Amino acid sequence: MSDARVAEVEELFKKAEAFSRQGAAGDEKNIYDDIIGRFGSAPEPELKKRAAKALVNKGVILGKQRSDAEAMACFDRALELVSGSDDPESRESTAIAQVNRAITLAQQGKTAEAIAAYDGVVQQFSGAQEPAIREQVAKALLQKGFMFTRKSMLEEERASYDALINLFGSSQEPAVHRLIANALFSKGLSFGKAMHREAANEAYDELLSRYAGSDDPEIKDLVGKANFNKGVSYHF
């Protein structure tokens, strides 16, 4: 395989990343379409896994736009391209595609299928050592909890947050810290909605104990909200 073709697709990804930073989702998606059209049928593994990455990224954009059917088609095709591959990039694309398939299924109201998809990610990748994949496992558990929130399934919601915290509570990865902080805050909200003040404050206190000194903007925001919620009655 020519190194020139790999270099070419990498340049296209750089252009897509630039559009992403600008918030130009349409232009970003067009780049992914170019990659998929030019390399999606390539037999070479190096090109196949890059086409899969483009499909995943395109699917995420479509998911945010609630183009659910198109997003699912992207995730499914990406999974086909990297099926049986065990290199780090293919594993990462597989995990991201599977998590986003689950999110899309939840958005479509297909709760049982979404639960199976989230659980599949955890079962397949809970022992992964790669930070990017560990982040996806944590994201799967958090998003599963959010899905249960929307269904008013509060016990199942809290169980998802607890599974995330138990699995990754000792993690040193900043991206996972943000997900843990979200889980703890959401757990506090869940208990608050049920008027369980003591349990809610325990969740908020754990969030504060872990992250009160964090400089991460997202975590700082959650710390501030936790402090506020501890001081008011639970009517959110």
PDB file of C-alpha atoms in Angstrom:
ATOM      1  CA  MET A   1       0.000   0.000   0.000  1.00  0.00           C
ATOM      2  CA  SER A   2       1.253   3.448  -0.866  1.00  0.00           C
ATOM      3  CA  ASP A   3       2.140   5.616   2.111  1.00  0.00           C
ATOM      4  CA  ALA A   4       0.870   8.509   0.007  1.00  0.00           C
ATOM      5  CA  ARG A   5      -2.731   7.286   0.346  1.00  0.00           C
ATOM      6  CA  VAL A   6      -2.435   7.070   4.131  1.00  0.00           C
ATOM      7  CA  ALA A   7      -0.911  10.557   4.218  1.00  0.00           C
ATOM      8  CA  GLU A   8      -3.736  11.785   2.019  1.00  0.00           C
ATOM      9  CA  VAL A   9      -6.475  10.502   4.312  1.00  0.00           C
ATOM     10  CA  GLU A  10      -4.684  11.874   7.366  1.00  0.00           C
ATOM     11  CA  GLU A  11      -4.645  15.329   5.765  1.00  0.00           C
ATOM     12  CA  LEU A  12      -8.370  15.031   5.217  1.00  0.00           C
ATOM     13  CA  PHE A  13      -8.862  14.212   8.895  1.00  0.00           C
ATOM     14  CA  LYS A  14      -6.871  17.330   9.822  1.00  0.00           C
ATOM     15  CA  LYS A  15      -9.239  19.420   7.683  1.00  0.00           C
ATOM     16  CA  ALA A  16     -12.225  17.756   9.348  1.00  0.00           C
ATOM     17  CA  GLU A  17     -10.787  18.493  12.804  1.00  0.00           C
ATOM     18  CA  ALA A  18     -10.333  22.141  11.841  1.00  0.00           C
ATOM     19  CA  PHE A  19     -13.978  22.370  10.782  1.00  0.00           C
ATOM     20  CA  SER A  20     -14.972  20.656  14.042  1.00  0.00           C
ATOM     21  CA  ARG A  21     -13.133  23.290  16.095  1.00  0.00           C
ATOM     22  CA  GLN A  22     -14.978  25.968  14.119  1.00  0.00           C
ATOM     23  CA  GLY A  23     -18.329  24.327  14.778  1.00  0.00           C
ATOM     24  CA  ALA A  24     -18.821  23.833  11.034  1.00  0.00           C
ATOM     25  CA  ALA A  25     -20.542  20.448  11.261  1.00  0.00           C
ATOM     26  CA  GLY A  26     -21.719  20.472   7.648  1.00  0.00           C
ATOM     27  CA  ASP A  27     -18.242  21.038   6.260  1.00  0.00           C
ATOM     28  CA  GLU A  28     -16.804  18.477   8.670  1.00  0.00           C
ATOM     29  CA  LYS A  29     -19.346  15.892   7.535  1.00  0.00           C
ATOM     30  CA  ASN A  30     -18.514  16.607   3.893  1.00  0.00           C
ATOM     31  CA  ILE A  31     -14.885  15.720   4.578  1.00  0.00           C
ATOM     32  CA  TYR A  32     -15.945  12.433   6.140  1.00  0.00           C
ATOM     33  CA  ASP A  33     -18.117  11.733   3.089  1.00  0.00           C
ATOM     34  CA  ASP A  34     -15.050  12.293   0.921  1.00  0.00           C
ATOM     35  CA  ILE A  35     -12.982   9.871   3.014  1.00  0.00           C
ATOM     36  CA  ILE A  36     -15.741   7.255   2.981  1.00  0.00           C
ATOM     37  CA  GLY A  37     -16.298   7.596  -0.751  1.00  0.00           C
ATOM     38  CA  ARG A  38     -12.619   7.329  -1.607  1.00  0.00           C
ATOM     39  CA  PHE A  39     -11.442   4.770   0.927  1.00  0.00           C
ATOM     40  CA  GLY A  40     -14.523   2.957   2.238  1.00  0.00           C
ATOM     41  CA  SER A  41     -14.094   0.088  -0.227  1.00  0.00           C
ATOM     42  CA  ALA A  42     -10.322  -0.129   0.039  1.00  0.00           C
ATOM     43  CA  PRO A  43      -9.060  -3.628   0.908  1.00  0.00           C
ATOM     44  CA  GLU A  44      -6.039  -2.366   2.855  1.00  0.00           C
ATOM     45  CA  PRO A  45      -6.561  -2.543   6.659  1.00  0.00           C
ATOM     46  CA  GLU A  46      -4.902   0.842   7.218  1.00  0.00           C
ATOM     47  CA  LEU A  47      -7.414   2.520   4.921  1.00  0.00           C
ATOM     48  CA  LYS A  48     -10.382   0.466   6.124  1.00  0.00           C
ATOM     49  CA  LYS A  49      -9.872   1.513   9.728  1.00  0.00           C
ATOM     50  CA  ARG A  50      -9.606   5.164   8.700  1.00  0.00           C
ATOM     51  CA  ALA A  51     -12.815   4.877   6.702  1.00  0.00           C
ATOM     52  CA  ALA A  52     -14.418   3.327   9.783  1.00  0.00           C
ATOM     53  CA  LYS A  53     -13.272   6.288  11.879  1.00  0.00           C
ATOM     54  CA  ALA A  54     -14.809   8.675   9.333  1.00  0.00           C
ATOM     55  CA  LEU A  55     -18.075   6.725   9.451  1.00  0.00           C
ATOM     56  CA  VAL A  56     -18.139   6.890  13.245  1.00  0.00           C
ATOM     57  CA  ASN A  57     -17.452  10.624  13.259  1.00  0.00           C
ATOM     58  CA  LYS A  58     -20.112  11.218  10.620  1.00  0.00           C
ATOM     59  CA  GLY A  59     -22.562   9.110  12.607  1.00  0.00           C
ATOM     60  CA  VAL A  60     -21.952  11.193  15.740  1.00  0.00           C
ATOM     61  CA  ILE A  61     -22.747  14.368  13.800  1.00  0.00           C
ATOM     62  CA  LEU A  62     -25.914  12.819  12.375  1.00  0.00           C
ATOM     63  CA  GLY A  63     -26.924  11.614  15.817  1.00  0.00           C
ATOM     64  CA  LYS A  64     -26.674  15.144  17.217  1.00  0.00           C
ATOM     65  CA  GLN A  65     -28.886  16.272  14.341  1.00  0.00           C
ATOM     66  CA  ARG A  66     -31.372  13.473  15.215  1.00  0.00           C
ATOM     67  CA  SER A  67     -30.926  11.840  11.833  1.00  0.00           C
ATOM     68  CA  ASP A  68     -31.172   8.542  13.654  1.00  0.00           C
ATOM     69  CA  ALA A  69     -31.526   6.129  10.733  1.00  0.00           C
ATOM     70  CA  GLU A  70     -28.573   7.635   8.873  1.00  0.00           C
ATOM     71  CA  ALA A  71     -26.481   7.646  12.048  1.00  0.00           C
ATOM     72  CA  MET A  72     -27.223   3.970  12.696  1.00  0.00           C
ATOM     73  CA  ALA A  73     -26.254   3.105   9.133  1.00  0.00           C
ATOM     74  CA  CYS A  74     -22.887   4.807   9.666  1.00  0.00           C
ATOM     75  CA  PHE A  75     -22.216   2.997  12.931  1.00  0.00           C
ATOM     76  CA  ASP A  76     -23.218  -0.360  11.488  1.00  0.00           C
ATOM     77  CA  ARG A  77     -21.010   0.064   8.443  1.00  0.00           C
ATOM     78  CA  ALA A  78     -18.081   1.171  10.592  1.00  0.00           C
ATOM     79  CA  LEU A  79     -18.456  -1.957  12.712  1.00  0.00           C
ATOM     80  CA  GLU A  80     -18.452  -4.092   9.575  1.00  0.00           C
ATOM     81  CA  LEU A  81     -15.220  -2.484   8.361  1.00  0.00           C
ATOM     82  CA  VAL A  82     -13.312  -3.160  11.590  1.00  0.00           C
ATOM     83  CA  SER A  83     -14.937  -6.500  12.425  1.00  0.00           C
ATOM     84  CA  GLY A  84     -12.280  -8.923  13.622  1.00  0.00           C
ATOM     85  CA  SER A  85      -9.581  -6.247  13.868  1.00  0.00           C
ATOM     86  CA  ASP A  86      -7.805  -5.944  17.190  1.00  0.00           C
ATOM     87  CA  ASP A  87      -5.470  -3.004  16.630  1.00  0.00           C
ATOM     88  CA  PRO A  88      -5.946  -0.002  18.973  1.00  0.00           C
ATOM     89  CA  GLU A  89      -7.558   2.282  16.386  1.00  0.00           C
ATOM     90  CA  SER A  90     -10.067  -0.358  15.303  1.00  0.00           C
ATOM     91  CA  ARG A  91     -10.913  -1.198  18.910  1.00  0.00           C
ATOM     92  CA  GLU A  92     -11.491   2.469  19.647  1.00  0.00           C
ATOM     93  CA  SER A  93     -13.740   2.887  16.602  1.00  0.00           C
ATOM     94  CA  THR A  94     -15.649  -0.235  17.629  1.00  0.00           C
ATOM     95  CA  ALA A  95     -16.230   1.061  21.159  1.00  0.00           C
ATOM     96  CA  ILE A  96     -17.297   4.529  19.999  1.00  0.00           C
ATOM     97  CA  ALA A  97     -19.612   3.108  17.347  1.00  0.00           C
ATOM     98  CA  GLN A  98     -21.242   0.738  19.817  1.00  0.00           C
ATOM     99  CA  VAL A  99     -21.784   3.435  22.455  1.00  0.00           C
ATOM    100  CA  ASN A 100     -23.313   5.782  19.921  1.00  0.00           C
ATOM    101  CA  ARG A 101     -25.507   3.012  18.527  1.00  0.00           C
ATOM    102  CA  ALA A 102     -26.824   2.564  22.068  1.00  0.00           C
ATOM    103  CA  ILE A 103     -27.429   6.299  22.454  1.00  0.00           C
ATOM    104  CA  THR A 104     -29.312   6.347  19.151  1.00  0.00           C
ATOM    105  CA  LEU A 105     -31.428   3.355  20.159  1.00  0.00           C
ATOM    106  CA  ALA A 106     -32.290   5.134  23.418  1.00  0.00           C
ATOM    107  CA  GLN A 107     -33.250   8.274  21.492  1.00  0.00           C
ATOM    108  CA  GLN A 108     -35.569   6.137  19.382  1.00  0.00           C
ATOM    109  CA  GLY A 109     -37.258   4.803  22.505  1.00  0.00           C
ATOM    110  CA  LYS A 110     -35.893   1.294  21.961  1.00  0.00           C
ATOM    111  CA  THR A 111     -35.038   0.860  25.619  1.00  0.00           C
ATOM    112  CA  ALA A 112     -34.448  -2.892  25.728  1.00  0.00           C
ATOM    113  CA  GLU A 113     -32.172  -2.777  22.672  1.00  0.00           C
ATOM    114  CA  ALA A 114     -30.311   0.210  24.101  1.00  0.00           C
ATOM    115  CA  ILE A 115     -29.737  -1.579  27.425  1.00  0.00           C
ATOM    116  CA  ALA A 116     -28.353  -4.599  25.579  1.00  0.00           C
ATOM    117  CA  ALA A 117     -26.080  -2.357  23.524  1.00  0.00           C
ATOM    118  CA  TYR A 118     -24.758  -0.481  26.568  1.00  0.00           C
ATOM    119  CA  ASP A 119     -24.220  -3.744  28.438  1.00  0.00           C
ATOM    120  CA  GLY A 120     -22.410  -5.167  25.416  1.00  0.00           C
ATOM    121  CA  VAL A 121     -19.888  -2.330  25.513  1.00  0.00           C
ATOM    122  CA  VAL A 122     -19.230  -2.878  29.216  1.00  0.00           C
ATOM    123  CA  GLN A 123     -18.881  -6.634  28.807  1.00  0.00           C
ATOM    124  CA  GLN A 124     -16.541  -6.351  25.841  1.00  0.00           C
ATOM    125  CA  PHE A 125     -14.311  -3.527  27.014  1.00  0.00           C
ATOM    126  CA  SER A 126     -14.476  -3.227  30.827  1.00  0.00           C
ATOM    127  CA  GLY A 127     -10.991  -4.717  31.088  1.00  0.00           C
ATOM    128  CA  ALA A 128      -9.467  -2.450  28.433  1.00  0.00           C
ATOM    129  CA  GLN A 129      -6.331  -0.560  29.324  1.00  0.00           C
ATOM    130  CA  GLU A 130      -6.517   2.039  26.554  1.00  0.00           C
ATOM    131  CA  PRO A 131      -7.684   5.405  28.001  1.00  0.00           C
ATOM    132  CA  ALA A 132      -9.857   6.208  24.976  1.00  0.00           C
ATOM    133  CA  ILE A 133     -11.704   2.901  25.290  1.00  0.00           C
ATOM    134  CA  ARG A 134     -12.048   3.158  29.080  1.00  0.00           C
ATOM    135  CA  GLU A 135     -13.665   6.534  28.493  1.00  0.00           C
ATOM    136  CA  GLN A 136     -16.222   4.901  26.187  1.00  0.00           C
ATOM    137  CA  VAL A 137     -17.097   2.263  28.797  1.00  0.00           C
ATOM    138  CA  ALA A 138     -17.623   4.990  31.393  1.00  0.00           C
ATOM    139  CA  LYS A 139     -19.675   6.969  28.879  1.00  0.00           C
ATOM    140  CA  ALA A 140     -21.842   3.918  28.199  1.00  0.00           C
ATOM    141  CA  LEU A 141     -22.669   3.575  31.893  1.00  0.00           C
ATOM    142  CA  LEU A 142     -23.375   7.300  32.282  1.00  0.00           C
ATOM    143  CA  GLN A 143     -25.585   7.449  29.200  1.00  0.00           C
ATOM    144  CA  LYS A 144     -27.397   4.321  30.335  1.00  0.00           C
ATOM    145  CA  GLY A 145     -28.133   6.137  33.591  1.00  0.00           C
ATOM    146  CA  PHE A 146     -29.407   9.186  31.708  1.00  0.00           C
ATOM    147  CA  MET A 147     -31.717   6.924  29.689  1.00  0.00           C
ATOM    148  CA  PHE A 148     -33.162   5.504  32.902  1.00  0.00           C
ATOM    149  CA  THR A 149     -33.636   9.070  34.183  1.00  0.00           C
ATOM    150  CA  ARG A 150     -35.835   9.869  31.200  1.00  0.00           C
ATOM    151  CA  LYS A 151     -37.823   6.706  31.915  1.00  0.00           C
ATOM    152  CA  SER A 152     -38.162   7.611  35.629  1.00  0.00           C
ATOM    153  CA  MET A 153     -36.442   4.318  36.485  1.00  0.00           C
ATOM    154  CA  LEU A 154     -34.560   5.817  39.410  1.00  0.00           C
ATOM    155  CA  GLU A 155     -33.153   2.644  40.979  1.00  0.00           C
ATOM    156  CA  GLU A 156     -31.774   1.467  37.641  1.00  0.00           C
ATOM    157  CA  GLU A 157     -30.409   4.952  37.015  1.00  0.00           C
ATOM    158  CA  ARG A 158     -28.470   4.994  40.287  1.00  0.00           C
ATOM    159  CA  ALA A 159     -27.209   1.463  39.694  1.00  0.00           C
ATOM    160  CA  SER A 160     -25.673   2.610  36.407  1.00  0.00           C
ATOM    161  CA  TYR A 161     -23.929   5.521  38.111  1.00  0.00           C
ATOM    162  CA  ASP A 162     -22.682   3.241  40.887  1.00  0.00           C
ATOM    163  CA  ALA A 163     -21.323   0.778  38.321  1.00  0.00           C
ATOM    164  CA  LEU A 164     -19.387   3.604  36.658  1.00  0.00           C
ATOM    165  CA  ILE A 165     -17.996   4.858  39.964  1.00  0.00           C
ATOM    166  CA  ASN A 166     -17.077   1.377  41.185  1.00  0.00           C
ATOM    167  CA  LEU A 167     -15.352   0.475  37.925  1.00  0.00           C
ATOM    168  CA  PHE A 168     -13.439   3.713  37.394  1.00  0.00           C
ATOM    169  CA  GLY A 169     -13.312   5.395  40.799  1.00  0.00           C
ATOM    170  CA  SER A 170      -9.525   5.093  40.999  1.00  0.00           C
ATOM    171  CA  SER A 171      -8.954   6.272  37.433  1.00  0.00           C
ATOM    172  CA  GLN A 172      -6.392   9.011  36.837  1.00  0.00           C
ATOM    173  CA  GLU A 173      -7.748   9.904  33.396  1.00  0.00           C
ATOM    174  CA  PRO A 174      -9.198  13.447  33.147  1.00  0.00           C
ATOM    175  CA  ALA A 175     -11.915  12.445  30.669  1.00  0.00           C
ATOM    176  CA  VAL A 176     -13.088   9.698  33.019  1.00  0.00           C
ATOM    177  CA  HIS A 177     -13.018  12.131  35.968  1.00  0.00           C
ATOM    178  CA  ARG A 178     -15.569  14.281  34.136  1.00  0.00           C
ATOM    179  CA  LEU A 179     -17.830  11.273  33.662  1.00  0.00           C
ATOM    180  CA  ILE A 180     -17.517  10.240  37.316  1.00  0.00           C
ATOM    181  CA  ALA A 181     -18.324  13.791  38.412  1.00  0.00           C
ATOM    182  CA  ASN A 182     -21.402  13.751  36.187  1.00  0.00           C
ATOM    183  CA  ALA A 183     -22.456  10.398  37.639  1.00  0.00           C
ATOM    184  CA  LEU A 184     -22.105  11.625  41.224  1.00  0.00           C
ATOM    185  CA  PHE A 185     -23.999  14.838  40.517  1.00  0.00           C
ATOM    186  CA  SER A 186     -26.735  12.970  38.670  1.00  0.00           C
ATOM    187  CA  LYS A 187     -26.965  10.466  41.516  1.00  0.00           C
ATOM    188  CA  GLY A 188     -27.486  13.386  43.895  1.00  0.00           C
ATOM    189  CA  LEU A 189     -30.212  14.764  41.665  1.00  0.00           C
ATOM    190  CA  SER A 190     -31.884  11.364  41.502  1.00  0.00           C
ATOM    191  CA  PHE A 191     -32.053  11.047  45.276  1.00  0.00           C
ATOM    192  CA  GLY A 192     -33.134  14.670  45.526  1.00  0.00           C
ATOM    193  CA  LYS A 193     -36.064  14.092  43.201  1.00  0.00           C
ATOM    194  CA  ALA A 194     -37.156  11.273  45.499  1.00  0.00           C
ATOM    195  CA  MET A 195     -36.738  13.647  48.495  1.00  0.00           C
ATOM    196  CA  HIS A 196     -33.968  11.505  50.006  1.00  0.00           C
ATOM    197  CA  ARG A 197     -31.946  14.440  51.310  1.00  0.00           C
ATOM    198  CA  GLU A 198     -29.329  12.454  53.219  1.00  0.00           C
ATOM    199  CA  ALA A 199     -28.557  10.156  50.290  1.00  0.00           C
ATOM    200  CA  ALA A 200     -28.468  13.104  47.901  1.00  0.00           C
ATOM    201  CA  ASN A 201     -26.014  14.961  50.107  1.00  0.00           C
ATOM    202  CA  GLU A 202     -23.820  11.869  50.364  1.00  0.00           C
ATOM    203  CA  ALA A 203     -23.496  11.843  46.587  1.00  0.00           C
ATOM    204  CA  TYR A 204     -22.787  15.574  46.484  1.00  0.00           C
ATOM    205  CA  ASP A 205     -20.260  15.233  49.312  1.00  0.00           C
ATOM    206  CA  GLU A 206     -18.417  12.500  47.437  1.00  0.00           C
ATOM    207  CA  LEU A 207     -18.315  14.740  44.370  1.00  0.00           C
ATOM    208  CA  LEU A 208     -16.919  17.591  46.468  1.00  0.00           C
ATOM    209  CA  SER A 209     -14.428  15.313  48.234  1.00  0.00           C
ATOM    210  CA  ARG A 210     -13.062  14.071  44.943  1.00  0.00           C
ATOM    211  CA  TYR A 211     -13.129  17.200  42.819  1.00  0.00           C
ATOM    212  CA  ALA A 212     -13.545  20.398  44.867  1.00  0.00           C
ATOM    213  CA  GLY A 213     -10.072  21.509  43.796  1.00  0.00           C
ATOM    214  CA  SER A 214     -10.428  20.600  40.129  1.00  0.00           C
ATOM    215  CA  ASP A 215      -9.517  23.164  37.469  1.00  0.00           C
ATOM    216  CA  ASP A 216     -11.553  21.390  34.803  1.00  0.00           C
ATOM    217  CA  PRO A 217     -14.355  23.802  33.728  1.00  0.00           C
ATOM    218  CA  GLU A 218     -17.017  21.095  33.467  1.00  0.00           C
ATOM    219  CA  ILE A 219     -16.150  19.621  36.848  1.00  0.00           C
ATOM    220  CA  LYS A 220     -15.955  23.084  38.468  1.00  0.00           C
ATOM    221  CA  ASP A 221     -19.478  23.754  37.208  1.00  0.00           C
ATOM    222  CA  LEU A 222     -20.742  20.504  38.729  1.00  0.00           C
ATOM    223  CA  VAL A 223     -18.973  21.285  42.027  1.00  0.00           C
ATOM    224  CA  GLY A 224     -20.710  24.670  42.141  1.00  0.00           C
ATOM    225  CA  LYS A 225     -24.095  23.106  41.423  1.00  0.00           C
ATOM    226  CA  ALA A 226     -23.543  20.438  44.076  1.00  0.00           C
ATOM    227  CA  ASN A 227     -22.718  23.089  46.670  1.00  0.00           C
ATOM    228  CA  PHE A 228     -25.846  25.009  45.708  1.00  0.00           C
ATOM    229  CA  ASN A 229     -28.112  21.965  45.781  1.00  0.00           C
ATOM    230  CA  LYS A 230     -26.888  21.012  49.248  1.00  0.00           C
ATOM    231  CA  GLY A 231     -28.119  24.357  50.524  1.00  0.00           C
ATOM    232  CA  VAL A 232     -31.658  24.333  49.143  1.00  0.00           C
ATOM    233  CA  SER A 233     -34.745  22.165  49.320  1.00  0.00           C
ATOM    234  CA  TYR A 234     -34.991  19.629  46.546  1.00  0.00           C
ATOM    235  CA  HIS A 235     -37.289  21.196  43.991  1.00  0.00           C
ATOM    236  CA  PHE A 236     -35.266  21.226  40.750  1.00  0.00           C
TER     237      PHE A 236
END
